[in-house]
Amino acid sequence: MPDADSARATAREAIALLTGAAGFTEHRSPPRPLPPDGPLGWAGYDAARERASARTGEEESVVYGTGVVGDRACVLLSFEFGFLGGSLGRNTGDRLAAAYELALTRRLPLLALVATGGSRMQEGMVALAQLQRVAAASTRLRAAGLPQIAVVRDPTTGGGWATVGAGADVVLALPGAQVGFAGSRVRPPDADPYAYSAEGQFAAGQVDAVVPADALAATVTQWLRALGPHEDLPAAPVPRALPTAGAEPTAGAGTGSAAGVGTAAGAGTGSAAGGGAVAPLPGTGREAVARARDPRRPRAEAYLADYFAVRLPLHGDRSGATDPGLLCGLGLRADGQPVAYVAQCGTPTRPAGYRAAARTIRLADRLGVPVLTLVDTPGAANDAEAERAGAGAAIADTFAAVAAARVPVTTLVIGEGGSGGALALAAPENTHVTVDSYFSVIAPEPAAAILKRPPSETGATADQLRLRPQDLVDLGFALSIVG
């Protein structure tokens, strides 16, 4: 495949980059002859099509068929930008609809390699209406539980970006690609070009990853393995306990599961899967809070690195924002089992984080992939900007996504469980806690303030809230204490 800096790849070069020696079997939809110079009688349109065909060797702006990427069969469709700018006309719509139908009939994932300037002006509204056909075909594929991946090449603009590209479950982009709804000739003259680039769209949470061409085949292969389709996957195992920095590893760690603990409040020992000595449980509420806030405590990144062999991030809320304090994506465990993950990183979670979480959970649910959530936040972000960004609605949507999930959701509280901002990610009846965590209706400091108590009584308030790991088990909120 040519470098992005030297030349645009053709449709078939883009396919070959991914399928390699495995090959590609082209399919063709039955041709439908157009009226002379197309549906609008646009003077010179037939001649333009003939020149495009002679130049590219293609009959239309899209090539589609079946192929194998890595070890995964899929339906591929690829745009030929050299054919009238990869634009969508009626016959393009026929090919796109046929590609989606092929994926639906064979129950295969759809991989779109997009490079288009949008709808074909010479066919007017007939061309524009093809976007509705694509949207309908994509919706049928979603309803069938089949994944869609888009690789956006240079350029991807207009209706092609707004349907085949941005409408996919996972959006990958090649470095330096022009990506945006507005093409270069129709955007404001003073518009920031970065906003219309792959990198700019990634920063805005519209693209999941910017992937170099030489890493694309391996990345897409991993995504196909994670997305499926799958049948009857088991629940995500509970992560094993990780030691605090400087502490000895917990005996029995590494089994990936935990046994329930019903220790009475005030006890100083617990148990974990595999038996053996474990880290002591906190004796007081204030100690539990201090341990959860200890900077040496393992965080989400450490748990995810220990849990997964491969991680594939989903980036952004698809509404123009990101939250670096919340990690989302799909991963593959050492045995190959896919699990979707949503992990708080110990910071106040912002509305974009909740929207990204809801997006991830709904995608996993549609594809039959179990979900793991790691809870660790002092609470939802409560600044004015968070309110303007719709904090309440975003949290509500996350609660709804967890409540509606048909796949099993497993939760491990690894640090702070601060009120509803943490609870939104907790699985009802399948939440587990670590020995260095707490969960509370509200953090002790604001609780004392609400109760009009002096700061000196914050510790006593923490004790009164019964927020320790063993309290959470006794209260029936948590199933087990891990480590």
Coordinates of C-alpha atoms in Angstrom, one line a residue:
M1 CA 0.0 0.0 0.0
P2 CA 1.5 3.4 -0.9
D3 CA 2.5 5.7 2.0
A4 CA -0.1 8.2 2.9
D5 CA 2.3 11.0 2.0
S6 CA 3.0 9.7 -1.5
A7 CA -0.2 8.4 -3.1
R8 CA -3.7 7.3 -2.2
A9 CA -4.2 3.5 -2.1
T10 CA -6.7 2.1 -4.6
A11 CA -9.7 0.2 -3.3
R12 CA -8.0 -3.1 -4.1
E13 CA -4.6 -2.1 -2.6
A14 CA -6.5 -1.3 0.6
I15 CA -8.1 -4.7 0.6
A16 CA -4.8 -6.4 -0.1
L17 CA -3.2 -4.6 2.8
L18 CA -5.5 -6.4 5.1
T19 CA -6.1 -9.8 3.5
G20 CA -2.6 -10.4 2.2
A21 CA -2.1 -13.9 0.8
A22 CA -5.4 -15.0 2.2
G23 CA -7.0 -13.4 -0.7
F24 CA -10.3 -11.7 -1.5
T25 CA -13.4 -13.0 -3.4
E26 CA -15.2 -10.2 -5.2
H27 CA -18.9 -10.1 -5.4
R28 CA -20.9 -8.0 -7.8
S29 CA -24.5 -6.8 -7.5
P30 CA -26.7 -7.2 -10.6
P31 CA -26.1 -4.1 -12.8
R32 CA -28.9 -1.6 -13.3
P33 CA -28.4 0.6 -16.4
L34 CA -28.7 4.3 -15.8
P35 CA -30.5 6.6 -18.2
P36 CA -28.3 8.6 -20.6
D37 CA -26.1 11.0 -18.5
G38 CA -27.8 9.6 -15.3
P39 CA -31.1 10.3 -13.6
L40 CA -30.7 14.1 -14.0
G41 CA -29.5 14.0 -17.6
W42 CA -26.3 15.8 -16.4
A43 CA -24.4 16.7 -19.6
G44 CA -21.1 14.9 -19.7
Y45 CA -21.8 12.5 -16.9
D46 CA -21.5 9.3 -19.0
A47 CA -18.2 10.5 -20.4
A48 CA -17.0 11.3 -16.9
R49 CA -17.9 7.8 -15.8
E50 CA -16.1 6.3 -18.8
R51 CA -12.9 8.3 -18.0
A52 CA -13.1 7.2 -14.4
S53 CA -13.4 3.6 -15.4
A54 CA -10.5 3.8 -17.8
R55 CA -8.3 5.4 -15.2
T56 CA -9.1 3.0 -12.3
G57 CA -10.2 -0.2 -14.0
E58 CA -13.4 -0.1 -11.9
E59 CA -17.0 0.1 -12.9
E60 CA -18.1 1.9 -9.8
S61 CA -16.6 3.6 -6.7
V62 CA -17.0 0.6 -4.4
V63 CA -15.6 -2.9 -4.5
Y64 CA -17.0 -5.5 -2.1
G65 CA -16.8 -9.2 -1.3
T66 CA -15.5 -11.7 1.2
G67 CA -12.0 -12.2 2.6
V68 CA -10.0 -13.3 5.5
V69 CA -8.1 -10.8 7.7
G70 CA -5.6 -12.6 9.9
D71 CA -7.7 -15.7 10.9
R72 CA -11.1 -14.1 10.6
A73 CA -13.5 -14.2 7.7
C74 CA -15.4 -11.0 7.0
V75 CA -17.2 -9.0 4.3
L76 CA -15.0 -6.2 3.0
L77 CA -16.1 -3.1 1.1
S78 CA -13.6 -0.6 -0.2
F79 CA -14.0 2.7 -1.8
E80 CA -12.1 3.7 -4.9
F81 CA -11.5 7.4 -4.6
G82 CA -10.1 7.6 -8.1
F83 CA -13.6 6.8 -9.4
L84 CA -15.3 10.2 -9.2
G85 CA -13.9 10.9 -5.8
G86 CA -15.3 7.7 -4.3
S87 CA -18.7 9.4 -4.5
L88 CA -22.0 7.6 -3.8
G89 CA -24.4 7.3 -6.7
R90 CA -27.3 4.9 -7.2
N91 CA -25.1 2.0 -8.4
T92 CA -22.8 2.6 -5.4
G93 CA -25.8 2.3 -3.2
D94 CA -26.6 -1.0 -4.8
R95 CA -23.2 -2.3 -4.0
L96 CA -23.2 -1.0 -0.5
A97 CA -26.6 -2.5 0.3
A98 CA -25.5 -5.8 -1.2
A99 CA -22.3 -5.8 0.9
Y100 CA -24.4 -5.3 4.1
E101 CA -26.8 -8.0 3.0
L102 CA -24.0 -10.4 2.3
A103 CA -22.7 -9.9 5.8
L104 CA -26.2 -10.4 7.2
T105 CA -26.8 -13.6 5.2
R106 CA -23.5 -15.2 6.1
R107 CA -23.4 -13.8 9.7
L108 CA -20.0 -12.2 9.1
P109 CA -18.6 -8.9 10.4
L110 CA -18.5 -6.0 8.0
L111 CA -15.2 -4.2 7.4
A112 CA -15.5 -0.9 5.5
L113 CA -12.4 0.8 4.0
V114 CA -13.7 4.3 3.4
A115 CA -12.3 7.0 1.1
T116 CA -15.0 9.2 -0.3
G117 CA -16.0 12.8 -1.0
G118 CA -19.7 12.1 -0.3
S119 CA -22.8 12.0 -2.5
R120 CA -22.4 12.2 -6.3
M121 CA -23.6 15.6 -7.4
Q122 CA -24.4 14.5 -11.0
E123 CA -27.1 12.2 -9.6
G124 CA -28.7 14.8 -7.3
M125 CA -31.3 13.5 -4.8
V126 CA -31.1 10.0 -6.2
A127 CA -27.5 10.0 -5.0
L128 CA -28.3 11.6 -1.6
A129 CA -31.0 9.1 -0.9
Q130 CA -28.4 6.3 -1.0
L131 CA -27.4 7.4 2.5
Q132 CA -30.8 6.3 3.8
R133 CA -30.3 2.9 2.2
V134 CA -26.9 2.5 3.9
A135 CA -28.3 3.6 7.3
A136 CA -31.1 1.0 6.9
A137 CA -28.7 -1.7 6.0
S138 CA -26.4 -0.9 8.9
T139 CA -29.4 -0.9 11.3
R140 CA -30.3 -4.4 10.1
L141 CA -26.8 -5.6 10.7
R142 CA -26.8 -4.1 14.2
A143 CA -30.1 -5.8 15.0
A144 CA -28.6 -9.1 14.0
G145 CA -25.7 -8.7 16.5
L146 CA -23.1 -8.4 13.8
P147 CA -20.1 -6.0 14.2
Q148 CA -19.1 -3.2 11.9
I149 CA -15.6 -1.8 11.7
A150 CA -14.7 1.3 9.6
V151 CA -11.1 2.2 8.5
V152 CA -11.3 5.8 7.3
R153 CA -8.7 6.7 4.7
D154 CA -7.8 9.9 3.0
P155 CA -10.2 11.6 2.5
T156 CA -13.4 10.5 4.2
T157 CA -16.0 13.3 4.1
G158 CA -19.6 14.0 3.5
G159 CA -22.3 11.4 3.7
G160 CA -19.9 8.6 3.4
W161 CA -18.3 9.7 6.7
A162 CA -21.8 10.2 8.3
T163 CA -23.0 6.7 7.4
V164 CA -20.4 4.0 6.6
G165 CA -17.7 5.7 8.6
A166 CA -19.0 7.3 11.7
G167 CA -21.9 4.8 11.9
A168 CA -19.6 1.8 12.5
D169 CA -19.2 0.2 15.9
V170 CA -15.4 0.8 15.8
V171 CA -13.7 3.6 13.8
L172 CA -10.0 3.4 13.0
A173 CA -8.2 6.0 11.0
L174 CA -5.0 6.2 9.0
P175 CA -2.6 8.9 10.1
G176 CA -3.0 12.2 8.3
A177 CA -6.3 11.3 6.7
Q178 CA -8.8 14.1 6.1
V179 CA -11.9 13.1 8.1
G180 CA -15.0 15.2 8.6
F181 CA -18.5 15.9 7.4
A182 CA -17.5 19.0 5.6
G183 CA -15.1 18.6 2.7
S184 CA -12.2 20.9 2.0
R185 CA -14.2 23.0 -0.6
V186 CA -17.3 23.6 1.5
R187 CA -16.0 24.4 5.0
P188 CA -15.5 27.9 6.3
P189 CA -12.3 29.5 5.0
D190 CA -11.0 30.2 8.5
A191 CA -11.8 26.6 9.8
D192 CA -9.0 24.9 11.7
P193 CA -7.8 22.1 9.5
Y194 CA -6.8 20.0 12.5
A195 CA -10.5 19.5 13.3
Y196 CA -11.0 17.8 10.0
S197 CA -8.1 15.4 10.4
A198 CA -7.8 11.8 11.8
E199 CA -5.9 13.1 14.7
G200 CA -8.4 15.9 15.4
Q201 CA -11.3 13.5 15.2
F202 CA -9.5 11.3 17.7
A203 CA -8.9 14.2 20.1
A204 CA -12.7 14.9 19.8
G205 CA -13.6 11.4 20.6
Q206 CA -15.0 10.6 17.2
V207 CA -12.3 8.0 16.2
D208 CA -11.2 5.1 18.4
A209 CA -7.6 4.9 17.2
V210 CA -5.2 6.3 14.6
V211 CA -3.4 3.3 13.2
P212 CA -0.4 3.3 10.9
A213 CA -0.8 1.4 7.7
D214 CA 1.8 -1.2 8.6
A215 CA 0.0 -2.0 11.9
L216 CA -3.5 -2.0 10.4
A217 CA -3.9 -5.7 9.5
A218 CA -2.8 -6.8 13.0
T219 CA -5.1 -4.3 14.7
V220 CA -8.1 -5.2 12.6
T221 CA -7.5 -8.9 13.3
Q222 CA -7.6 -8.3 17.0
W223 CA -10.7 -6.3 16.7
L224 CA -12.4 -9.0 14.7
R225 CA -11.5 -11.6 17.3
A226 CA -12.9 -9.4 20.1
L227 CA -16.1 -8.3 18.4
G228 CA -17.1 -11.7 17.1
P229 CA -19.9 -12.7 16.5
H230 CA -19.9 -14.9 19.6
E231 CA -22.3 -17.3 21.2
D232 CA -22.9 -17.9 24.9
L233 CA -19.8 -16.4 26.4
P234 CA -19.3 -16.9 30.1
A235 CA -19.3 -14.0 32.6
A236 CA -16.1 -12.0 33.0
P237 CA -14.0 -13.6 35.9
V238 CA -13.4 -11.4 38.9
P239 CA -9.9 -9.9 38.6
R240 CA -7.3 -11.2 41.1
A241 CA -6.1 -9.0 43.9
L242 CA -3.1 -6.9 43.3
P243 CA -0.7 -5.8 46.1
T244 CA -0.1 -2.3 47.1
A245 CA 3.3 -1.0 46.0
G246 CA 5.9 -2.2 48.5
A247 CA 3.7 -4.9 49.9
E248 CA 4.2 -8.6 49.5
P249 CA 1.8 -10.3 47.0
T250 CA -1.3 -11.8 48.5
A251 CA -1.3 -15.5 48.9
G252 CA -3.7 -17.2 46.6
A253 CA -3.7 -14.3 44.1
G254 CA -3.8 -15.1 40.4
T255 CA -6.9 -17.3 40.3
G256 CA -9.1 -14.7 38.8
S257 CA -11.9 -15.3 41.2
A258 CA -12.8 -14.7 44.8
A259 CA -14.7 -16.4 47.6
G260 CA -17.5 -14.5 49.5
V261 CA -16.6 -13.0 52.8
G262 CA -19.3 -12.4 55.5
T263 CA -16.9 -11.1 58.1
A264 CA -18.6 -9.2 61.0
A265 CA -18.0 -5.5 61.1
G266 CA -14.9 -4.6 63.0
A267 CA -13.0 -7.9 62.1
G268 CA -9.5 -7.5 60.8
T269 CA -9.1 -10.5 58.5
G270 CA -10.7 -11.6 55.3
S271 CA -10.3 -14.4 52.8
A272 CA -9.8 -14.7 49.0
A273 CA -9.9 -17.4 46.4
G274 CA -7.2 -19.9 46.8
G275 CA -7.0 -19.6 50.6
G276 CA -4.0 -18.5 52.5
A277 CA -3.0 -15.3 54.2
V278 CA -4.5 -12.1 52.8
A279 CA -4.1 -8.4 53.5
P280 CA -5.9 -7.3 56.6
L281 CA -9.3 -5.6 56.3
P282 CA -9.5 -2.0 57.6
G283 CA -10.6 -1.8 61.2
T284 CA -12.4 1.5 60.8
G285 CA -14.2 3.5 58.2
R286 CA -11.6 6.2 58.3
E287 CA -8.9 3.6 57.7
A288 CA -10.8 2.2 54.7
V289 CA -11.0 5.7 53.2
A290 CA -7.3 6.3 53.8
R291 CA -6.3 3.1 52.1
A292 CA -8.6 3.7 49.1
R293 CA -6.9 7.1 48.7
D294 CA -3.3 5.8 49.2
P295 CA -1.4 6.7 46.0
R296 CA 0.5 3.4 46.2
R297 CA -2.7 1.4 45.7
P298 CA -2.9 -0.4 42.4
R299 CA -5.1 1.5 39.9
A300 CA -7.2 0.6 36.9
E301 CA -4.3 0.5 34.5
A302 CA -2.5 -2.1 36.6
Y303 CA -5.6 -4.2 36.9
L304 CA -6.3 -4.1 33.2
A305 CA -2.7 -4.9 32.3
D306 CA -2.9 -7.9 34.6
Y307 CA -6.3 -9.1 33.4
F308 CA -5.9 -8.8 29.6
A309 CA -3.4 -10.2 27.1
V310 CA -4.6 -7.6 24.5
R311 CA -6.5 -4.4 25.0
L312 CA -8.4 -2.5 22.3
P313 CA -9.5 0.9 23.5
L314 CA -12.8 2.5 22.5
H315 CA -12.2 6.2 22.6
G316 CA -14.6 9.1 23.2
D317 CA -18.3 9.6 23.7
R318 CA -19.1 10.3 20.0
S319 CA -20.5 13.7 21.1
G320 CA -17.2 15.6 20.8
A321 CA -15.6 14.9 24.2
T322 CA -13.3 12.5 26.0
D323 CA -12.6 11.7 29.7
P324 CA -9.0 10.5 30.3
G325 CA -10.1 9.3 33.7
L326 CA -12.3 6.5 32.3
L327 CA -10.9 3.7 30.2
C328 CA -13.2 1.8 27.8
G329 CA -12.8 -0.9 25.3
L330 CA -12.7 -4.6 24.5
G331 CA -9.9 -7.0 25.5
L332 CA -8.8 -10.5 25.0
R333 CA -7.7 -12.6 28.0
A334 CA -4.9 -15.1 27.8
D335 CA -7.3 -17.9 26.9
G336 CA -8.8 -15.8 24.0
Q337 CA -12.0 -14.9 25.8
P338 CA -13.2 -11.4 24.9
V339 CA -14.4 -9.1 27.6
A340 CA -15.5 -5.5 27.4
Y341 CA -14.2 -3.2 30.1
V342 CA -15.1 0.1 31.6
A343 CA -12.6 1.3 34.3
Q344 CA -12.6 4.5 36.4
C345 CA -9.1 5.8 37.2
G346 CA -9.6 7.4 40.6
T347 CA -10.7 10.9 39.3
P348 CA -14.2 12.4 39.2
T349 CA -15.9 10.9 36.2
R350 CA -17.0 13.5 33.6
P351 CA -20.1 13.3 31.4
A352 CA -18.1 12.2 28.4
G353 CA -16.8 9.3 30.5
Y354 CA -20.3 8.2 31.4
R355 CA -21.4 8.5 27.7
A356 CA -18.4 6.4 26.6
A357 CA -19.2 3.8 29.3
A358 CA -22.8 3.5 28.1
R359 CA -21.6 3.2 24.5
T360 CA -19.2 0.4 25.5
I361 CA -21.8 -1.5 27.5
R362 CA -24.5 -1.3 24.8
L363 CA -22.0 -2.4 22.1
A364 CA -20.9 -5.4 24.3
D365 CA -24.5 -6.3 25.0
R366 CA -25.5 -6.2 21.3
L367 CA -22.6 -8.4 20.4
G368 CA -22.9 -10.9 23.3
V369 CA -19.6 -9.9 25.0
P370 CA -19.5 -10.0 28.8
V371 CA -18.6 -6.8 30.6
L372 CA -16.1 -6.0 33.4
T373 CA -16.4 -2.7 35.3
L374 CA -13.7 -1.3 37.7
V375 CA -15.1 1.3 40.1
D376 CA -12.8 3.9 41.5
T377 CA -14.0 7.5 41.7
P378 CA -14.6 10.0 44.5
G379 CA -17.8 10.8 42.6
A380 CA -19.1 12.3 39.4
A381 CA -17.5 15.6 38.4
N382 CA -19.6 18.4 39.9
D383 CA -18.1 21.6 38.4
A384 CA -20.2 24.0 36.3
E385 CA -18.8 22.7 33.0
A386 CA -19.9 19.1 33.9
E387 CA -23.4 20.4 34.6
R388 CA -23.5 22.2 31.2
A389 CA -22.3 19.0 29.6
G390 CA -25.2 17.0 30.9
A391 CA -23.8 15.2 34.0
G392 CA -27.2 14.0 35.2
A393 CA -28.4 12.7 31.8
A394 CA -25.1 11.0 31.2
I395 CA -25.2 9.2 34.6
A396 CA -28.8 8.2 34.0
D397 CA -27.9 6.8 30.7
T398 CA -25.1 4.7 32.2
F399 CA -27.5 3.4 34.9
A400 CA -29.9 2.4 32.1
A401 CA -27.2 0.7 30.0
V402 CA -26.2 -1.5 33.0
A403 CA -29.8 -2.2 33.9
A404 CA -30.7 -3.2 30.4
A405 CA -27.7 -5.4 29.7
R406 CA -28.5 -9.0 28.8
V407 CA -24.9 -10.1 29.0
P408 CA -23.4 -10.6 32.4
V409 CA -21.7 -7.6 34.0
T410 CA -19.0 -8.1 36.7
T411 CA -17.9 -5.3 38.9
L412 CA -14.8 -5.0 41.1
V413 CA -14.5 -1.9 43.3
I414 CA -10.7 -1.2 43.4
G415 CA -10.6 2.1 45.3
E416 CA -13.1 4.8 46.0
G417 CA -16.8 4.2 45.5
G418 CA -18.2 7.7 45.7
S419 CA -22.0 7.8 45.6
G420 CA -24.0 7.6 42.4
G421 CA -21.1 8.5 40.2
A422 CA -19.6 5.2 41.2
L423 CA -22.8 3.2 41.6
A424 CA -23.8 3.9 37.9
L425 CA -21.1 1.4 36.9
A426 CA -21.7 -1.2 39.5
A427 CA -23.5 -4.5 38.6
P428 CA -26.5 -5.2 40.7
E429 CA -25.9 -8.6 42.5
N430 CA -22.5 -9.1 41.0
T431 CA -20.3 -6.5 42.7
H432 CA -17.0 -7.5 44.5
V433 CA -14.7 -5.3 46.5
T434 CA -11.0 -5.2 47.2
V435 CA -9.5 -4.9 50.7
D436 CA -8.3 -1.3 49.9
S437 CA -11.7 0.0 48.7
Y438 CA -14.8 1.6 50.2
F439 CA -18.3 2.5 48.9
S440 CA -20.5 5.1 50.4
V441 CA -23.7 6.9 49.8
I442 CA -21.4 10.0 49.8
A443 CA -17.8 10.6 50.7
P444 CA -17.2 11.4 54.4
E445 CA -16.2 15.0 53.9
P446 CA -19.4 16.2 52.2
A447 CA -21.4 13.9 54.5
A448 CA -20.1 15.8 57.5
A449 CA -20.7 19.1 55.8
I450 CA -24.3 18.2 55.0
L451 CA -24.8 17.1 58.6
K452 CA -23.3 20.4 59.8
R453 CA -20.5 18.6 61.6
P454 CA -17.0 20.2 62.0
P455 CA -14.2 18.7 60.0
S456 CA -12.8 17.1 63.1
E457 CA -15.8 14.7 63.0
T458 CA -15.1 13.5 59.4
G459 CA -13.5 10.3 60.7
A460 CA -16.4 9.5 63.0
T461 CA -18.8 10.1 60.1
A462 CA -16.8 7.6 57.9
D463 CA -17.1 5.0 60.7
Q464 CA -20.9 5.7 61.0
L465 CA -21.4 5.3 57.2
R466 CA -20.3 1.6 57.3
L467 CA -18.4 1.9 54.1
R468 CA -15.7 -0.7 54.7
P469 CA -15.3 -3.8 52.4
Q470 CA -16.6 -6.1 55.2
D471 CA -19.6 -3.7 55.8
L472 CA -20.5 -3.8 52.1
V473 CA -20.6 -7.6 52.2
D474 CA -22.7 -7.6 55.5
L475 CA -25.1 -5.1 54.0
G476 CA -25.6 -7.3 50.9
F477 CA -24.2 -4.8 48.5
A478 CA -21.0 -6.8 47.7
L479 CA -20.7 -10.6 47.0
S480 CA -17.1 -11.0 48.1
I481 CA -13.9 -9.4 49.2
V482 CA -11.0 -9.9 46.8
G483 CA -7.6 -10.0 48.5

